[in-house]
Short mmCIF file of C-alpha atoms in Angstrom, two decimals:
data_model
loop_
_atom_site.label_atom_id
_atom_site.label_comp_id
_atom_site.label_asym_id
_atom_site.label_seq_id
_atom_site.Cartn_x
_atom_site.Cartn_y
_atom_site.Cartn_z
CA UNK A 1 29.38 -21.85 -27.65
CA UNK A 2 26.85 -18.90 -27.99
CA UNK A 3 24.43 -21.16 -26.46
CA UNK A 4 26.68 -22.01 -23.23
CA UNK A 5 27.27 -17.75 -23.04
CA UNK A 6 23.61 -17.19 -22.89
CA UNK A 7 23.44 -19.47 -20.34
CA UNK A 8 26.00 -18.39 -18.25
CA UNK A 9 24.81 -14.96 -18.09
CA UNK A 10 21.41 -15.81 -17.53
CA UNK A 11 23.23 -17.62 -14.22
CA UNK A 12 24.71 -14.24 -13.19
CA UNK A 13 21.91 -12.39 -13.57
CA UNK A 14 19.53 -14.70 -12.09
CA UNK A 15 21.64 -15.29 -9.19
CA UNK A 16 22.36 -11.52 -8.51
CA UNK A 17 18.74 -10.66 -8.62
CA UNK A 18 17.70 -13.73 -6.48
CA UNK A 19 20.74 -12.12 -4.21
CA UNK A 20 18.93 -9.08 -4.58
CA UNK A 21 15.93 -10.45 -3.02
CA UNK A 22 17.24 -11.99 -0.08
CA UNK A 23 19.44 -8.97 1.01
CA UNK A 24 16.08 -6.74 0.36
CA UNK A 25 13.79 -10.06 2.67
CA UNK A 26 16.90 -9.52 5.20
CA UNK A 27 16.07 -5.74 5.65
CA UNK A 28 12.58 -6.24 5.37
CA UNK A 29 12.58 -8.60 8.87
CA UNK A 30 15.40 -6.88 10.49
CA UNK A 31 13.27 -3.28 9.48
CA UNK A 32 16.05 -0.53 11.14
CA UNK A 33 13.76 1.63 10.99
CA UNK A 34 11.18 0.16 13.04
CA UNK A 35 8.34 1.45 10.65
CA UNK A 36 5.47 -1.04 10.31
CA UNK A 37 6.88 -4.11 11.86
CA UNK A 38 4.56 -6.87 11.65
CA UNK A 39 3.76 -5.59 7.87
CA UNK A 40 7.28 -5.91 6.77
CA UNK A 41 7.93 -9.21 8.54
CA UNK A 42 5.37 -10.37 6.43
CA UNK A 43 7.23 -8.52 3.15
CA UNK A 44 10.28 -10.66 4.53
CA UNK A 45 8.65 -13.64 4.17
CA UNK A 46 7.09 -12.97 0.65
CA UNK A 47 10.43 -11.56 -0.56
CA UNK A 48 12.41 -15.15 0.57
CA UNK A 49 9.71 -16.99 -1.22
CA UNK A 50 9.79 -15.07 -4.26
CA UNK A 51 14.21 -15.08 -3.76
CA UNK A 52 13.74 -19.23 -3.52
CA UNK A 53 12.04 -19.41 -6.69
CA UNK A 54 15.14 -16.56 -8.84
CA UNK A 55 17.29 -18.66 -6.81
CA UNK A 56 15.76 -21.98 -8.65
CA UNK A 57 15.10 -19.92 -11.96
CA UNK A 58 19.26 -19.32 -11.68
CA UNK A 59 20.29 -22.93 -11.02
CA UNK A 60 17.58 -24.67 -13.94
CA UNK A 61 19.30 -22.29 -16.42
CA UNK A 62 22.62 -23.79 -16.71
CA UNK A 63 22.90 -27.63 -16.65
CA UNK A 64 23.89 -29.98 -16.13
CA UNK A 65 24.19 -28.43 -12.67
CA UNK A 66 20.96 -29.07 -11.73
CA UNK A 67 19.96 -28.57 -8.06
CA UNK A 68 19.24 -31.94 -5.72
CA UNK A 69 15.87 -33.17 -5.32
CA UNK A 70 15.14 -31.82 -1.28
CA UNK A 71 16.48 -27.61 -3.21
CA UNK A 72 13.75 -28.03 -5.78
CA UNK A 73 11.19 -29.20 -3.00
CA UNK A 74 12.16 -26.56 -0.83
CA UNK A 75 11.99 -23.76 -4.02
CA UNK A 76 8.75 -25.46 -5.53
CA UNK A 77 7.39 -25.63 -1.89
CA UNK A 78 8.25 -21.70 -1.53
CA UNK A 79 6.09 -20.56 -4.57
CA UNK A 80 2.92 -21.27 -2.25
CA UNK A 81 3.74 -19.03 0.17
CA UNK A 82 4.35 -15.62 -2.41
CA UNK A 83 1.06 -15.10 -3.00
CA UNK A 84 -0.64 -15.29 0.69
CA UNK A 85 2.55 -13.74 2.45
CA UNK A 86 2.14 -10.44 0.24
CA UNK A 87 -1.70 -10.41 0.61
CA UNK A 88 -0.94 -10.62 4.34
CA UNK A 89 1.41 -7.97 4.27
CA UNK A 90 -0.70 -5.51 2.60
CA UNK A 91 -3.69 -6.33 5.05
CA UNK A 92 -0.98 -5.61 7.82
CA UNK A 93 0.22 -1.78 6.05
CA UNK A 94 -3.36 -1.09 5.77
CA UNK A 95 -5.29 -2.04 9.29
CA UNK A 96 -4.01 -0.53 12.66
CA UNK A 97 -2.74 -2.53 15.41
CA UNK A 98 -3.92 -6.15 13.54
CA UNK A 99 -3.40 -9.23 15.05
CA UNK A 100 -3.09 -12.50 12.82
CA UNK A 101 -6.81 -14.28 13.22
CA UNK A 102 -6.89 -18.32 13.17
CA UNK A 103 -9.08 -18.13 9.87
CA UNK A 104 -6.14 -16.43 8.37
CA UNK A 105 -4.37 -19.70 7.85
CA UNK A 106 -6.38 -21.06 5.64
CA UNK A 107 -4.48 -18.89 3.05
CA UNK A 108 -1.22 -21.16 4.06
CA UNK A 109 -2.99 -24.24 3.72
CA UNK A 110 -1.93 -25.12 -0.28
CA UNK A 111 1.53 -24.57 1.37
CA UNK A 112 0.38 -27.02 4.49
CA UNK A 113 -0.61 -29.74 1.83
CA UNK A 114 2.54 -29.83 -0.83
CA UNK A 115 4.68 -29.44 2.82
CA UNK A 116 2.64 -32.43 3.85
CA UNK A 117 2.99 -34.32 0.29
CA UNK A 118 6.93 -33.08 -0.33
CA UNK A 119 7.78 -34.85 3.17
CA UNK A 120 5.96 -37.93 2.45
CA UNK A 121 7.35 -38.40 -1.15
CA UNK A 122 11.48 -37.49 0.00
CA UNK A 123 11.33 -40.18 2.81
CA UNK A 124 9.27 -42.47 1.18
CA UNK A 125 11.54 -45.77 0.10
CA UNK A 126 11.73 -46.20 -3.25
CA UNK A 127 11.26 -50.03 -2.86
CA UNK A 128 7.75 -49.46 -1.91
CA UNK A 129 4.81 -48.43 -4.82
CA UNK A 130 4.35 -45.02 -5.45
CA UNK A 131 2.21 -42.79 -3.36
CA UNK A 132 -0.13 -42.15 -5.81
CA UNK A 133 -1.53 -43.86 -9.35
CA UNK A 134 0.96 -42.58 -11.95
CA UNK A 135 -2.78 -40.71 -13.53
CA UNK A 136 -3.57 -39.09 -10.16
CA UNK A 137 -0.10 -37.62 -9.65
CA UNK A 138 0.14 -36.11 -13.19
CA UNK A 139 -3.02 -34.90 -12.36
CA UNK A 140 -2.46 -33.45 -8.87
CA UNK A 141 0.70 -31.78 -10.69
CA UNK A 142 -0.95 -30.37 -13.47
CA UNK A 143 -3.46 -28.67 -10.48
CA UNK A 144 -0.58 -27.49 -8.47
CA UNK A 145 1.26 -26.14 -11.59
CA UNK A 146 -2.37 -24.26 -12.24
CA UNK A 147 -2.62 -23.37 -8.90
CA UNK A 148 0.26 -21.45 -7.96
CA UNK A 149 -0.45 -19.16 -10.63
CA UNK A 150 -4.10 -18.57 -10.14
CA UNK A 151 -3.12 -18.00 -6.54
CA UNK A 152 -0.55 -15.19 -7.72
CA UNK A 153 -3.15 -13.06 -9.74
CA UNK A 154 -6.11 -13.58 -7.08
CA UNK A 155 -3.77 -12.63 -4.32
CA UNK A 156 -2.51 -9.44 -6.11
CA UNK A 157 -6.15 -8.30 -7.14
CA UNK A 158 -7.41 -8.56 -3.39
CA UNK A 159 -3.52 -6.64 -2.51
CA UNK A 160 -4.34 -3.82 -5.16
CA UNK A 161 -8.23 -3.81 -3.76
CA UNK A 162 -6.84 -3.45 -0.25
CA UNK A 163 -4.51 -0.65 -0.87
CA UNK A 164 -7.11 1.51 -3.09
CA UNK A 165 -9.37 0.74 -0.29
CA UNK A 166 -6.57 1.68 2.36
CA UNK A 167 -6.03 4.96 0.12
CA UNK A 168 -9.72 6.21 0.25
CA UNK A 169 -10.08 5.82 4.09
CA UNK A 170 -6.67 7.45 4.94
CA UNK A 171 -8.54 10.77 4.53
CA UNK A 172 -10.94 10.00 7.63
CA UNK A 173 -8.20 10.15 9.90
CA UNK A 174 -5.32 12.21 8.43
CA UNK A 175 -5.31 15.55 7.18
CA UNK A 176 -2.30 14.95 4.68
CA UNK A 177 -1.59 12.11 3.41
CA UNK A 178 1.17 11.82 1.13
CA UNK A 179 3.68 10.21 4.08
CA UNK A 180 1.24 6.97 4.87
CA UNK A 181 -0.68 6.74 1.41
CA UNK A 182 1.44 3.72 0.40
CA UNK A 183 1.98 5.30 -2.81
CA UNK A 184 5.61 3.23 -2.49
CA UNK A 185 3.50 0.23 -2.41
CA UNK A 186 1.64 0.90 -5.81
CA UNK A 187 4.92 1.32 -7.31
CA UNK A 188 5.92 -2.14 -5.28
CA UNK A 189 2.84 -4.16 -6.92
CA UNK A 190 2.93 -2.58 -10.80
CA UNK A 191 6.62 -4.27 -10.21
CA UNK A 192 5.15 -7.18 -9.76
CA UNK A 193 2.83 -7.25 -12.64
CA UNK A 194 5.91 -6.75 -15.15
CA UNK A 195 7.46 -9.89 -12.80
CA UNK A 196 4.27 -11.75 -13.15
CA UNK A 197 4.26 -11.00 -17.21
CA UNK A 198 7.73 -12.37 -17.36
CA UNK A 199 7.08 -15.45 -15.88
CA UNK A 200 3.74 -16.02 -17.69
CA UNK A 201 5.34 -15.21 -20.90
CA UNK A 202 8.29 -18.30 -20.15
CA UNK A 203 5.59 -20.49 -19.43
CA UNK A 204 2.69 -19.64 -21.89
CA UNK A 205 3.37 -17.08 -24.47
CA UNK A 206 7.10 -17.75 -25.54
CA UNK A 207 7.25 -14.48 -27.15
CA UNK A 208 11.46 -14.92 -27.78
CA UNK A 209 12.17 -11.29 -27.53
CA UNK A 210 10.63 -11.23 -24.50
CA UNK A 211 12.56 -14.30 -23.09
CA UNK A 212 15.78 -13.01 -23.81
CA UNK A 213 15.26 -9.91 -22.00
CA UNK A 214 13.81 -11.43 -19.22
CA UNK A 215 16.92 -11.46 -16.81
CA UNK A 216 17.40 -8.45 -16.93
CA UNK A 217 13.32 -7.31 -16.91
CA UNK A 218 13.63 -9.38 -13.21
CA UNK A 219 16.95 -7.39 -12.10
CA UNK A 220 15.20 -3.56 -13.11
CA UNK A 221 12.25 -4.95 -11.34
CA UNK A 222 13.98 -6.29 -8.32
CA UNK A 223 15.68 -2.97 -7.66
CA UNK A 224 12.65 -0.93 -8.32
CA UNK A 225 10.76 -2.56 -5.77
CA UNK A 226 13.88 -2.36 -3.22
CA UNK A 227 14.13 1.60 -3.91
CA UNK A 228 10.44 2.11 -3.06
CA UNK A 229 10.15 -0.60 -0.36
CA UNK A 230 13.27 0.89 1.41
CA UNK A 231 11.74 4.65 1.66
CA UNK A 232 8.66 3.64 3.63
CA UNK A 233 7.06 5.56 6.62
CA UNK A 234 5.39 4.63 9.88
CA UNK A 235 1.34 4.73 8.72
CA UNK A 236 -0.37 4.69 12.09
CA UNK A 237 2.18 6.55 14.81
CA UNK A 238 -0.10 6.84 17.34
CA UNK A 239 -1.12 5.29 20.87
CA UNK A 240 -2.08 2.00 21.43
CA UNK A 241 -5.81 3.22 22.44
CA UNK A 242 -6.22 5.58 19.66
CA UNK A 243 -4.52 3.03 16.99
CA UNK A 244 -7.41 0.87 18.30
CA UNK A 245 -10.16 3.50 18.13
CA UNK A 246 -8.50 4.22 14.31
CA UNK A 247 -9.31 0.45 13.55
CA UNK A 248 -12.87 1.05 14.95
CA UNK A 249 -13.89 3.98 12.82
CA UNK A 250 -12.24 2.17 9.35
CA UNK A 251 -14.12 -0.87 10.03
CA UNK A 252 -17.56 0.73 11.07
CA UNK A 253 -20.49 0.31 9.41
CA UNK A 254 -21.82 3.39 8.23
CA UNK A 255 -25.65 2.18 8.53
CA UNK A 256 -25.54 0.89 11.66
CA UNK A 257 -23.76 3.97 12.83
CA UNK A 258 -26.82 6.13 10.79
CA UNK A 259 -29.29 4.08 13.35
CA UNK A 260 -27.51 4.53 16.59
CA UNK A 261 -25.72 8.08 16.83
CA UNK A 262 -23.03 8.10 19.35
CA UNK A 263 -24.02 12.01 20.14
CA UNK A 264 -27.00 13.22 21.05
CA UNK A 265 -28.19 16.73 19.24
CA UNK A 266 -27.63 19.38 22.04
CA UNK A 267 -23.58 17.06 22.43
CA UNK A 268 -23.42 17.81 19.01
CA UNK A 269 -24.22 21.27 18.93
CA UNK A 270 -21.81 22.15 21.72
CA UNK A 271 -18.80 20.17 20.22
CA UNK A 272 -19.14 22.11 17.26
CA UNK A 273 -19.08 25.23 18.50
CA UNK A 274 -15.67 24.27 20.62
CA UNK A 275 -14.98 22.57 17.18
CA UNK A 276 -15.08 26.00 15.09
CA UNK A 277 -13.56 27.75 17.97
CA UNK A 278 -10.51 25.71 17.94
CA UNK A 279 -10.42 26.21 13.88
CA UNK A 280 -10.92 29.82 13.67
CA UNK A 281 -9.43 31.38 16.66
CA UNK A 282 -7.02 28.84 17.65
CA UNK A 283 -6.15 27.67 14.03
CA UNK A 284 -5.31 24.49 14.34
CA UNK A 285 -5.50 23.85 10.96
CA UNK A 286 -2.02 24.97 10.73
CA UNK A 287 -0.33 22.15 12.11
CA UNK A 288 0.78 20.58 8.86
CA UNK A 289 0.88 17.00 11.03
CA UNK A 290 -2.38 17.62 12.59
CA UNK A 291 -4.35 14.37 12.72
CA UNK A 292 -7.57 12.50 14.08
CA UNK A 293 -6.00 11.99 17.37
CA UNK A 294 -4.70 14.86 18.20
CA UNK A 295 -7.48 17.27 17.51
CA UNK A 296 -9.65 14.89 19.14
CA UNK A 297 -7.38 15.59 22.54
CA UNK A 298 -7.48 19.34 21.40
CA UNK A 299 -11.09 18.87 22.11
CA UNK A 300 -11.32 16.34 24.66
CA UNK A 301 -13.13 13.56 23.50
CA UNK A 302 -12.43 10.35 21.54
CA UNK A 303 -11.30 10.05 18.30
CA UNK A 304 -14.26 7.67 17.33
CA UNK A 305 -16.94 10.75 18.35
CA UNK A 306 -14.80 13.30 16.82
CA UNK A 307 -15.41 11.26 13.68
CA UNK A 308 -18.75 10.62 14.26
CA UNK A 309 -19.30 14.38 15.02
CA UNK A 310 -17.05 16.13 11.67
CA UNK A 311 -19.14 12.97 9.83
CA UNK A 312 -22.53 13.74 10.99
CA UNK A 313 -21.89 17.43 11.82
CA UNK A 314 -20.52 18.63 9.46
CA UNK A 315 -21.06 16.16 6.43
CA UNK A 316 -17.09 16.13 5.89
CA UNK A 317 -14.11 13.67 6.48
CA UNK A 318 -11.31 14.95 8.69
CA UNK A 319 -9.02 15.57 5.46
CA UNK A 320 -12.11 17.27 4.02
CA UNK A 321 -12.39 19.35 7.12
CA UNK A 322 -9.22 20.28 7.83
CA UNK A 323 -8.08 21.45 4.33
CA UNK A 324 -11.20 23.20 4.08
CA UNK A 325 -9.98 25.75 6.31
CA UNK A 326 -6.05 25.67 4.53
CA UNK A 327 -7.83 26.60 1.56
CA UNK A 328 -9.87 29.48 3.30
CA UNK A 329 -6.12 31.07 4.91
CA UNK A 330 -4.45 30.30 1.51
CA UNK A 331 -6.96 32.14 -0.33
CA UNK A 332 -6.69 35.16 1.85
CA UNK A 333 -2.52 34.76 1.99
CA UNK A 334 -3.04 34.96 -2.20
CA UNK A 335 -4.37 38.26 -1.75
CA UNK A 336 -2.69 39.61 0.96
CA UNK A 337 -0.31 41.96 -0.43
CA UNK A 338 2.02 41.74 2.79
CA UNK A 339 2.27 38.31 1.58
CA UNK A 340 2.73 38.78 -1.77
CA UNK A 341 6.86 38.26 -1.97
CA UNK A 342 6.12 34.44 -1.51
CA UNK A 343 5.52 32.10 -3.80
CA UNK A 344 2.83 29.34 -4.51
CA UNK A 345 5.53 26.70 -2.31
CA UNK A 346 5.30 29.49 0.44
CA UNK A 347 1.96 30.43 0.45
CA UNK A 348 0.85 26.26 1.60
CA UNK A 349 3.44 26.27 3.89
CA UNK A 350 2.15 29.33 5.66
CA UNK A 351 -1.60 27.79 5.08
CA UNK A 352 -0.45 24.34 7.15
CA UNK A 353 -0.43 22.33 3.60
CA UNK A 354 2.95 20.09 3.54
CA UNK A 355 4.08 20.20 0.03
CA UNK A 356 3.30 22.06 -3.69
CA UNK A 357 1.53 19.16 -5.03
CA UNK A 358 -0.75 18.50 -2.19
CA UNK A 359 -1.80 22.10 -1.93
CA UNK A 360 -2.72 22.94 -5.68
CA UNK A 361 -4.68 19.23 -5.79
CA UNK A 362 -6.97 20.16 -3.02
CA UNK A 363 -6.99 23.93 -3.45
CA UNK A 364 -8.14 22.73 -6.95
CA UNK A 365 -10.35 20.33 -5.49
CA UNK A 366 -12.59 22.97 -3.34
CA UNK A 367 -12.28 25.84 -5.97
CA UNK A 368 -12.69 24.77 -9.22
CA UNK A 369 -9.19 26.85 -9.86
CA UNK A 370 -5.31 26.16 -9.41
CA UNK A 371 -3.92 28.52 -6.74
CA UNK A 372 -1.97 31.00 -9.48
CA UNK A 373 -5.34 30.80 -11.38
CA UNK A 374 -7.53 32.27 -8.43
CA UNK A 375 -4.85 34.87 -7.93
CA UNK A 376 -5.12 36.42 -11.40
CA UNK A 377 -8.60 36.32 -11.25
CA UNK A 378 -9.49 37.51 -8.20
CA UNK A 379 -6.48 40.78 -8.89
CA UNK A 380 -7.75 41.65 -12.15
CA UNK A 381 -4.83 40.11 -14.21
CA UNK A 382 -6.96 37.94 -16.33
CA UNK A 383 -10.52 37.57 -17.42
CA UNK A 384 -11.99 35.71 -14.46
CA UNK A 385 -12.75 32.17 -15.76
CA UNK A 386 -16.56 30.43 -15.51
CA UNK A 387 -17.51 30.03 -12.14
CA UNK A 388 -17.23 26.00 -11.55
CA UNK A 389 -20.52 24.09 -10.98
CA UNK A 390 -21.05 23.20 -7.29
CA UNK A 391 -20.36 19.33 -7.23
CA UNK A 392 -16.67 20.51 -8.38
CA UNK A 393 -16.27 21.76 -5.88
CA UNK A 394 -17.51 19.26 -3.20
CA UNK A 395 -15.59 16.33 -2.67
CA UNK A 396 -17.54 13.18 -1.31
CA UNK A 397 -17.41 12.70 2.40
CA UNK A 398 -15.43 9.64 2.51
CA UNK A 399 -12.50 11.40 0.33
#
């Protein structure tokens, strides 16, 4: 009787997260908001794969209702396209403007070949001998059993490697970058690591605790990646030449770029003047949403030379560059005393940073000192503190 419970509840709760999943792979094509479309179709797709396989999970745990032969083909059949779908829908969050390349199926073709072996094996009559030797097919199951699951951990370590990667270069282009630093998508794959534990553990470890709780470990997760997934941003809002020029300057190589500058020195000299101009007198800098782009119409040229020229001119990233000069106008708003009724919140705001935590990071970053720190020190109310060493506070060029 307890037994039969268990099971029944591991039904509910299988079904409502696989449920869960679909409703969330639903969104994720549909995408209302029209943020990152191709990115999230590809979310869609991984998100029905991964709701086939609950969906499976839900029906195995209560027989005798087991589901029918082409179900299980179709769920088994799913589990090969998790793993490539997400990796393809990280590489689509992180890379402006990409197009799918013909090389890129390869990643579907596990999927291609249990497609191609499922079909063959439901219509097949059972009159005539099997496919394969009895040996080969436990063999070729064995592999695919392996498979599927070496797939899932390579494909979430080149995932995680593209978003870190997607995180450093952000700053070359943007000047903040809490909206498009997929920080939502961290959250999204550490989900999936708990998921991933959970289903290892039912298949390898058997830890029981662990097994019991798993239901509801899949529901928490299911819902944690929905909240996060849900309050994503447009990450490249721009035009369809500059998204392109964007792609250019990620995907450059910075030694063949060393060997062939795309400015010559007396170029260079004058689009830094206009460059310092457009800081100091204009003050650009105070355009909380200023990015790559737009300065680069600001000053009339393309976004791949402004790059070149804040890279090579001034030894700095855009992000670098840019909050430079927000530190420089915070630092005097800190000790202007017809500034001094607003707080730290106040102060970035007027300095063009877009939030508290942004502003004391970098501010921290280039000074060696939190903002209320420098304050004190530089009125008199505390001891001033060591003066940092210079590599604190230089930040490397690439962010």
């Amino acid at each position: 009787m307890q037994r039969s419970i268990s099971r029944m509840q591991d039904l509910v709760l299988f079904t409502l997260t696989a449920g869960s999943v679909f409703l969330l792979a639903f969104l994720s094509v549909a995408n209302p908001k029209g943020a990152n479309d191709t990115a999230n179709k590809w979310l869609g797709v991984f998100l029905f794969s991964f709701g086939c396989a609950l969906l499976e999970r839900a029906l195995f745990s209560f027989p005798p209702h087991m589901p029918p032969t082409p179900f299980t083909v179709l769920t088994e059949l799913s589990r090969f396209a998790i793993a490539p779908a997400l990796y393809m829908s990280v590489l689509n969050f992180t890379s402006p403007g990409r197009t799918f390349k013909k090389g890129e199926y390869l990643h579907f073709l596990p999927f291609l070949l249990f497609a191609l072996y499922s079909i063959i094996t439901l219509f097949s009559s059972p009159r005539l001998p099997p496919l394969l030797p009895p040996a080969l097919g436990k063999a070729m199951g064995a592999a695919m059993f392996l498979s599927v699951k070496i797939q899932i951990v390579a494909y979430w370590l080149l995932s995680q490697s593209r978003l870190v990667w997607h995180q450093r270069n952000i700053r070359m282009f943007a000047s903040t970058t809490a909206a498009i630093n997929l920080r939502w998508l961290q959250y999204f794959l550490w989900a999936l690591v708990f998921i991933i534990f959970l289903w290892f553990n039912e298949l390898f470890f058997g830890i029981t605790i662990i097994k019991t709780l798993a239901p509801f470990g899949y529901l928490v997760a299911v819902y944690f990646i929905g909240y996060f997934s849900l309050r994503q941003q447009e990450i490249f809002r721009f035009e369809r030449q500059e998204v392109e020029a964007i792609r250019e300057i990620l995907e450059e190589d910075p030694v063949s770029t060393a060997k062939t500058p795309r400015l010559s020195g007396e170029a260079m000299a004058t689009l830094k003047e206009k460059m310092q101009a457009i800081m100091e007198h204009d003050k650009a800098f105070l355009d909380q949403e200023l990015d790559l782009p737009q300065l680069a119409r600001r000053m009339h040229v393309s976004p791949h030379d402004l790059s070149y020229l804040l890279n090579a001119g001034f030894g700095e990233s855009f992000f670098q560059f840019v909050n430079r000069y927000r530190v420089a106008e915070a630092k005097i708003l800190l000790l202007s005393p017809k500034h001094r009724h607003l707080n730290v919140l106040g102060i970035a705001y007027e300095a063009g940073f877009s939030s508290k935590t942004t502003f004391n990071t970098t501010f921290k970053k280039f000074t060696g000192q939190s903002p209320t720190q420098f304050q004190r020190n530089a009125l008199g109310e505390v001891q001033p503190a060591p003066p940092a060493r210079p590599e604190e506070g230089r930040m490397d060029t690439r962010g």
